[in-house]
Coordinates of C-alpha atoms in Angstrom, one line a residue:
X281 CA 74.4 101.8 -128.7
X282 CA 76.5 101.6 -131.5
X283 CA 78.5 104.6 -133.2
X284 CA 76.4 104.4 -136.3
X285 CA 73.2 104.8 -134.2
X286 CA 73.8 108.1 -132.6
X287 CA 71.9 110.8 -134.6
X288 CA 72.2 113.9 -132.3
X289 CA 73.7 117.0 -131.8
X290 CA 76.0 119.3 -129.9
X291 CA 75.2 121.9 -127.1
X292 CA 76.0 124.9 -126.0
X293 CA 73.8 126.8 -123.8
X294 CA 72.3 130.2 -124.9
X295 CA 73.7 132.7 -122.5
X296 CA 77.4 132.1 -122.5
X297 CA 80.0 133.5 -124.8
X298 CA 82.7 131.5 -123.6
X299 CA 82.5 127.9 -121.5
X300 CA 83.7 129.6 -118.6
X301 CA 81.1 132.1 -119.4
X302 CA 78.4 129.5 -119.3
X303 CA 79.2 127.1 -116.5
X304 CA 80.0 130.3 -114.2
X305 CA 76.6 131.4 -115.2
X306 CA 74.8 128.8 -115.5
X307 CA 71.5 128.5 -116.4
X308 CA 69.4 125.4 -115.6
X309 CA 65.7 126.4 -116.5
X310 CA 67.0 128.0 -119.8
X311 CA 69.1 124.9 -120.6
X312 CA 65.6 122.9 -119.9
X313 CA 63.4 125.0 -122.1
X314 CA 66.6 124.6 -124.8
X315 CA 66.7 121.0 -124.7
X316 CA 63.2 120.3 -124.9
X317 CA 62.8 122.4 -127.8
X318 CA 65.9 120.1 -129.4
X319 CA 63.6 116.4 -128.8
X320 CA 60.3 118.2 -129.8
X321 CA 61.7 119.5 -133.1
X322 CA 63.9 116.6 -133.9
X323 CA 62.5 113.2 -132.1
X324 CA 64.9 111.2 -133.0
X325 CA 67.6 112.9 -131.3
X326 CA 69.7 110.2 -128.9
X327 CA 73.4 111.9 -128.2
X328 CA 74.0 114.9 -126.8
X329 CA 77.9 116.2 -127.1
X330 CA 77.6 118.4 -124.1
X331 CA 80.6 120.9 -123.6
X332 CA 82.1 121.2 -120.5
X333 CA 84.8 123.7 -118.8
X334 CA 87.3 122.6 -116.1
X335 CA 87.6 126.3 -115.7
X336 CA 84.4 126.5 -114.1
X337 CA 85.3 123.4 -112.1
X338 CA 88.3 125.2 -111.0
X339 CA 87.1 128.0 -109.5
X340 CA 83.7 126.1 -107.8
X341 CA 83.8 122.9 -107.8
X342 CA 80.7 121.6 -105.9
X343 CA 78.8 124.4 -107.9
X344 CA 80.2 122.9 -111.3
X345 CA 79.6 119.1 -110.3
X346 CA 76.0 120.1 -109.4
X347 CA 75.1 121.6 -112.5
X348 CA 76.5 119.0 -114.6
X349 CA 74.5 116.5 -112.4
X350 CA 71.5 118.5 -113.1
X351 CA 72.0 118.8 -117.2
X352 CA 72.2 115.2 -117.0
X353 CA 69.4 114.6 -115.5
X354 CA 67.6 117.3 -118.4
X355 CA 69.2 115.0 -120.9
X356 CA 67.8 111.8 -119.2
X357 CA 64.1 112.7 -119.3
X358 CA 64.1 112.8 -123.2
X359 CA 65.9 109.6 -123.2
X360 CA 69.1 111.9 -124.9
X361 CA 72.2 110.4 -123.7
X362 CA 75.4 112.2 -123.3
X363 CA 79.0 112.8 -124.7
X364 CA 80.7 115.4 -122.1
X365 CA 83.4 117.1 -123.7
X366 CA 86.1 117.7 -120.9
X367 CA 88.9 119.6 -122.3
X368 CA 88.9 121.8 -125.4
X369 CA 91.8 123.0 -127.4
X370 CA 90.2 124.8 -130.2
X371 CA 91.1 127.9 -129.8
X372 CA 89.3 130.6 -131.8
X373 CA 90.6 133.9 -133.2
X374 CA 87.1 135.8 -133.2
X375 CA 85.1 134.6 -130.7
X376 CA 87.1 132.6 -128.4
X377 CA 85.5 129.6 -126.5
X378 CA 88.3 128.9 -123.9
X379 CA 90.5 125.6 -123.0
X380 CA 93.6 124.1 -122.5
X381 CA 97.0 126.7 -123.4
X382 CA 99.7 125.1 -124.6
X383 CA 102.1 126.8 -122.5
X384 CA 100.4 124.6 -119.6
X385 CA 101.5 121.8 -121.4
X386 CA 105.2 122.7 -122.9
X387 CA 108.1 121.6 -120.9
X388 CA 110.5 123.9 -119.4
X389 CA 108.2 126.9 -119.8
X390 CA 106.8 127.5 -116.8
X391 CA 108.3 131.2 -115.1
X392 CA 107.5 129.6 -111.6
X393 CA 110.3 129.6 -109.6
X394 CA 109.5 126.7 -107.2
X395 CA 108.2 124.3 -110.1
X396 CA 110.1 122.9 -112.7
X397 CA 107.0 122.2 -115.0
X398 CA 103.2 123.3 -114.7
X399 CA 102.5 119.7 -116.8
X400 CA 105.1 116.6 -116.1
X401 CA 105.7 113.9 -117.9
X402 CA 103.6 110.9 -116.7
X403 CA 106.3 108.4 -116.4
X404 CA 108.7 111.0 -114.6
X405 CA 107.6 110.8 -111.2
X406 CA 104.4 111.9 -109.5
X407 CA 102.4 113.8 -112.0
X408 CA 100.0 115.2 -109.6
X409 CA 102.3 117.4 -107.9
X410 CA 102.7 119.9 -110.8
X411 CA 100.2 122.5 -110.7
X412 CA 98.1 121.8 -114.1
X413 CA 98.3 118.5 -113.9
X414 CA 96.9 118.6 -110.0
X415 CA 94.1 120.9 -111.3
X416 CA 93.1 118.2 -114.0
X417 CA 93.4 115.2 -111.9
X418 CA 91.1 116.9 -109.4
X419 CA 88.5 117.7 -112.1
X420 CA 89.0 114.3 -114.5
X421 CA 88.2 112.5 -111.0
X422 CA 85.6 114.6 -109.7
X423 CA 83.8 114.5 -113.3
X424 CA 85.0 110.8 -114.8
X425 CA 85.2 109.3 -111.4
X426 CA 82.1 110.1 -110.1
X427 CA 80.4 109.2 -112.9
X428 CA 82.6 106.1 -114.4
X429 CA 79.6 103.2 -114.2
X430 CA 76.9 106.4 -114.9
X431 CA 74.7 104.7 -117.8
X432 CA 73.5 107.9 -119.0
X433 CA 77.2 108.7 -120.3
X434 CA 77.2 107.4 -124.2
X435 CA 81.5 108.5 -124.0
X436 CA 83.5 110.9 -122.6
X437 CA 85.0 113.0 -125.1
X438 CA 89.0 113.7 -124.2
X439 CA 89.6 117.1 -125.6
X440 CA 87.9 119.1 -128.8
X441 CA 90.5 119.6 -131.5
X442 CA 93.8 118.8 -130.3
X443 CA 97.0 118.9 -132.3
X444 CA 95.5 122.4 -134.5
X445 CA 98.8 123.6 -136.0
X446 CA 101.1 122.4 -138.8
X447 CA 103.6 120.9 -136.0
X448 CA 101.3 118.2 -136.4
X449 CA 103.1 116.8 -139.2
X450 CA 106.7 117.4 -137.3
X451 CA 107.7 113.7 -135.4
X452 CA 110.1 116.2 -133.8
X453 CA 107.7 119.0 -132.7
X454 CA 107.9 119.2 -129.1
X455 CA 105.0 121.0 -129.4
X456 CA 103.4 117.8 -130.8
X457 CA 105.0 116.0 -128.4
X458 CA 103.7 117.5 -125.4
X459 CA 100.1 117.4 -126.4
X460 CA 100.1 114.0 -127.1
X461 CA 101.8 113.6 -123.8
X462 CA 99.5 115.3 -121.7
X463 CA 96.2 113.7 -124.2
X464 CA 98.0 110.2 -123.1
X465 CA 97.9 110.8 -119.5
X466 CA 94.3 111.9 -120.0
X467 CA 93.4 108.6 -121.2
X468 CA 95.8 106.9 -118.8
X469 CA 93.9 108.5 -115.5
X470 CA 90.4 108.2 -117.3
X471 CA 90.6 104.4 -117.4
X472 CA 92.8 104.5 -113.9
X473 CA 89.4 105.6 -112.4
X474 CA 87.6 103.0 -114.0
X475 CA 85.4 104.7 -116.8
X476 CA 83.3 102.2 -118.3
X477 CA 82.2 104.2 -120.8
X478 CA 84.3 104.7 -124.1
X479 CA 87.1 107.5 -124.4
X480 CA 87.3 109.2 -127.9
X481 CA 88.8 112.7 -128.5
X482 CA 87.4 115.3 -131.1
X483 CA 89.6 115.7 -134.0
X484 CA 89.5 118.5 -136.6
X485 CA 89.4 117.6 -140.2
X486 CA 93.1 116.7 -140.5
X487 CA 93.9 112.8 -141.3
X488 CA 97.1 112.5 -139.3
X489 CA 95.2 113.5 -136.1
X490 CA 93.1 111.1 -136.4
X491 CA 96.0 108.4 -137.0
X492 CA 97.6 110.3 -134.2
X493 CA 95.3 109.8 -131.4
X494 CA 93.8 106.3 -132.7
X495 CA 95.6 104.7 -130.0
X496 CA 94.5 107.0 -127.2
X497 CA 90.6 106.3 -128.5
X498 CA 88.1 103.6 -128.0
X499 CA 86.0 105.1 -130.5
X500 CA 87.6 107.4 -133.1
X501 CA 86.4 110.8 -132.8
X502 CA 86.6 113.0 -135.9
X503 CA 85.2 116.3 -137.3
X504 CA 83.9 115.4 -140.9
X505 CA 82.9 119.8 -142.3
X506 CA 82.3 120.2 -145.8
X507 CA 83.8 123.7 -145.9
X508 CA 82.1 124.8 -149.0
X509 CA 83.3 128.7 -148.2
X510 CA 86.8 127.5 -148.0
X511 CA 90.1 128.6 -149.9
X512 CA 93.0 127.7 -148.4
X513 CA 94.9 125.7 -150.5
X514 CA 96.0 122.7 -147.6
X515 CA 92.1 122.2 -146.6
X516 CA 91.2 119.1 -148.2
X517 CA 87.5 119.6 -147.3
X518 CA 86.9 122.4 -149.1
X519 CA 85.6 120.5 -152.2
X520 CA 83.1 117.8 -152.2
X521 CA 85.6 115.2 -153.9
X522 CA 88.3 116.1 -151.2
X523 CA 85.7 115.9 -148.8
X524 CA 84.6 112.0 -149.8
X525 CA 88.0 111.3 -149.6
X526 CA 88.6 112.4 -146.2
X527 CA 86.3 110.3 -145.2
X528 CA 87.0 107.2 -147.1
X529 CA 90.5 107.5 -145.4
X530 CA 88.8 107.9 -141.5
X531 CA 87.0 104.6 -142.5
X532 CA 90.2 103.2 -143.7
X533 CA 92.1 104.0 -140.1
X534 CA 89.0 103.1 -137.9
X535 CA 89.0 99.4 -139.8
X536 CA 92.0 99.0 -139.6
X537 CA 91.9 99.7 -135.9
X538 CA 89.3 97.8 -135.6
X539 CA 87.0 100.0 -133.8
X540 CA 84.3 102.4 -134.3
X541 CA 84.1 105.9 -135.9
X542 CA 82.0 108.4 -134.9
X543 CA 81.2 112.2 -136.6
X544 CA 81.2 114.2 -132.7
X545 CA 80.9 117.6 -134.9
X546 CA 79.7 118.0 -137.9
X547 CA 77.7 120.1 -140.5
X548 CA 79.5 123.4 -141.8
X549 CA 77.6 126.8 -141.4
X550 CA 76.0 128.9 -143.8
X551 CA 74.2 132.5 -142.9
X552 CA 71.7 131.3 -145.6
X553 CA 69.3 128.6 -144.4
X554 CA 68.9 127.4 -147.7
X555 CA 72.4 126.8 -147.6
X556 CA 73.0 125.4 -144.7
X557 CA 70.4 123.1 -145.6
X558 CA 71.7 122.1 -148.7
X559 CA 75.4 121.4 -147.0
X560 CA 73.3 119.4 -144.0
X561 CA 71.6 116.9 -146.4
X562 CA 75.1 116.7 -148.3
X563 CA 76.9 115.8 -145.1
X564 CA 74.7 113.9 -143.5
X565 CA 74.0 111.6 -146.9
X566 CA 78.0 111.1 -147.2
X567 CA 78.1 110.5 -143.8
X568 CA 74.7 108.0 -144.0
X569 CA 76.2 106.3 -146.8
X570 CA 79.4 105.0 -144.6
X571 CA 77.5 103.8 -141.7
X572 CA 78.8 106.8 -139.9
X573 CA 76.4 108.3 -136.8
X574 CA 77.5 112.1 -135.7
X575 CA 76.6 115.0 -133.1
X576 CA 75.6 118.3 -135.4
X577 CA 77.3 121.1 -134.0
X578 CA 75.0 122.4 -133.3
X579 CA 71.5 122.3 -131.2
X580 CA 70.4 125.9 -130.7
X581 CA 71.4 129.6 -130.7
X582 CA 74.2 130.5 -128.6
X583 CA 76.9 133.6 -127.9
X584 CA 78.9 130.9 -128.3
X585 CA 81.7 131.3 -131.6
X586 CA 79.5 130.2 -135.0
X587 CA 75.5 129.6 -133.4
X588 CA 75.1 133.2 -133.7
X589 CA 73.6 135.5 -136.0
X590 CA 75.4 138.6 -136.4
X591 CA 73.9 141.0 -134.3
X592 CA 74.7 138.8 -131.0
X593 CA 77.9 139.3 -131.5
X594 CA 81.4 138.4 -133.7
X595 CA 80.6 135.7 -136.8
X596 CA 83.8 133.8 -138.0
X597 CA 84.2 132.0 -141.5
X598 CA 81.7 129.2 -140.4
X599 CA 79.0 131.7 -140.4
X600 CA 76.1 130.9 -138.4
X601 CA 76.1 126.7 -137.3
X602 CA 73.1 126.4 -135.4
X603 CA 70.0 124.9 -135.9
X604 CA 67.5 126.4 -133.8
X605 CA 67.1 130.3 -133.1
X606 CA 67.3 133.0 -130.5
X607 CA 63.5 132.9 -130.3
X608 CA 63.2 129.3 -130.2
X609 CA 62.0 128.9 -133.8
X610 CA 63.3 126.3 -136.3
X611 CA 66.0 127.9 -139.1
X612 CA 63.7 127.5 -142.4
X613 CA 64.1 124.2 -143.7
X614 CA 66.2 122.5 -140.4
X615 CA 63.3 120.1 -140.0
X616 CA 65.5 118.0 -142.8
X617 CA 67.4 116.9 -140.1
X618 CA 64.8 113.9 -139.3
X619 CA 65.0 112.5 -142.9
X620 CA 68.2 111.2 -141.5
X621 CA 67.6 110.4 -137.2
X622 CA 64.4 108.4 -137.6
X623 CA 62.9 107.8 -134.2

């Protein structure tokens, strides 16, 4: 399938607050219910961004893999295929989803006394011997290696919002440095264990972290939110006209790459459902126009940061992001979504 054939959405279970939350909780027959109420509202759904957490996989491993085998299999019998998202660096102030810490990644900054590093360079000796990075090898092998020829796989997504602080515009961060690093050796083992299946990794709305990671994607992953409830003066998005031009200049990179370009997230929250609406068909037409396909974020009510209302729990500046509610009803209006994924 090609990138600008994916109409779908994102997914995270109801009953979690956190991914940790979920996967150590996890929920099969809600998750069925959950994603056949997805395909029957919206039949043209055909991508599923599905996140993971290799903190679950951590702490049970043949637990973890099993359930992930299982939500594939959901996925599969409504012909929904999937975009696992294996690491997740988002890190949220008021509802916090869980991921990747930086200090795991820094150099030097470990207080262990009998490692040097918890995260080595890749190119320094055997990576696999430092604690973090012998955690993630186990789980990128168990999860990517298992499942490297699996054809109900569309991509595996890297890592959800890398790079998410101004050192992103610092060549001499070693902040910067480090996560790029460690996104590298991602990539590096992913294809070592022979995924067939593109790599892409998540990017927030930022242009230089999509020209950052280009190189690291086979598809370029990026995060396209009209932030119409947005006033900080550096967020380009915030207006429709910096908005367009955001995405002119993701079409500009992926082009000159030479590869495709896909919206993983997309569709900024509103607590009004006219709203939200209104933004949706806004988004989605831009979107549209550039031969652009995208994963909404997101499917269905969680306790999960942003696909909330507010009495399950903190809301944050994107309000409320999902599209189908606690009860399983449709938010008023949501069925707009099919003017755009035709079956």
């Amino acid at each position: 399938m090609r990138s600008k054939d994916v109409h779908g959405f994102n997914y995270d279970g109801s009953w979690g607050t956190s991914g940790l939350d979920l996967w150590q909780h996890h929920d099969h027959g809600k998750m069925s219910v959950e994603i056949a109420r997805g395909k029957q509202y919206f039949p043209g759904w055909n991508v599923a961004r599905w996140w993971l957490s290799h903190e679950a996989h951590q702490r049970d491993p043949q637990r973890f893999l099993a359930n992930f085998e299982a939500g594939l299999g959901i996925f599969a019998q409504h012909g929904i295929l999937v975009m696992p998202v294996l690491f997740n660096r988002w890190r949220d102030p008021v509802c916090d989803f869980g991921g990747v810490p930086l200090d795991h990644l820094l150099p030097h900054h470990s207080a262990w006394t009998d490692v040097a590093d918890l995260f080595v360079n890749p190119d320094a000796g055997d990576p696999v011997a430092a604690p973090v990075q012998g955690l993630f090898h186990r789980y990128l092998a168990d999860v990517v290696g298992t499942h490297r020829d699996d054809e109900r796989i569309y991509a595996w997504d890297l890592c959800n919002e890398p790079l998410m602080g101004r050192y992103i515009d610092d060549e001499n961060s070693p902040v910067r440095k480090a996560e790029l690093t460690w996104l590298t050796w991602c990539y590096r083992v992913s294809k070592d264990l022979g995924a067939r299946q593109p790599l892409t990794i998540g990017n927030y709305p930022n242009v230089k972290a999509l020209e950052l990671t280009e190189p690291i994607s086979d598809i370029l992953g990026f995060h396209p939110y009209y932030m119409w409830n947005g006033n900080q003066d550096r967020l380009q998005t915030k207006t429709k006209d910096g908005f367009e031009d955001y995405l002119d200049q993701c079409v500009a990179i992926a082009e000159r790459a030479g590869k495709e370009l896909i919206a993983n997230e997309t569709v900024w929250g509103a607590r009004d459902d006219a709203t939200h609406v209104e933004v949706m068909r806004y988004t989605l037409t831009e979107l549209t126009k550039r031969g652009i396909g995208y994963t909404v974020h997101a499917l269905h009510h969680s306790l999960v940061a942003d696909l909330h209302r507010d009495g399950w729990g903190p809301v944050g500046w994107p309000e409320w992001l999902h599209f189908i509610e606690a009860d399983g009803s449709l938010r008023a209006g949501h069925e707009a979504f099919n003017e755009f994924a035709h079956q």
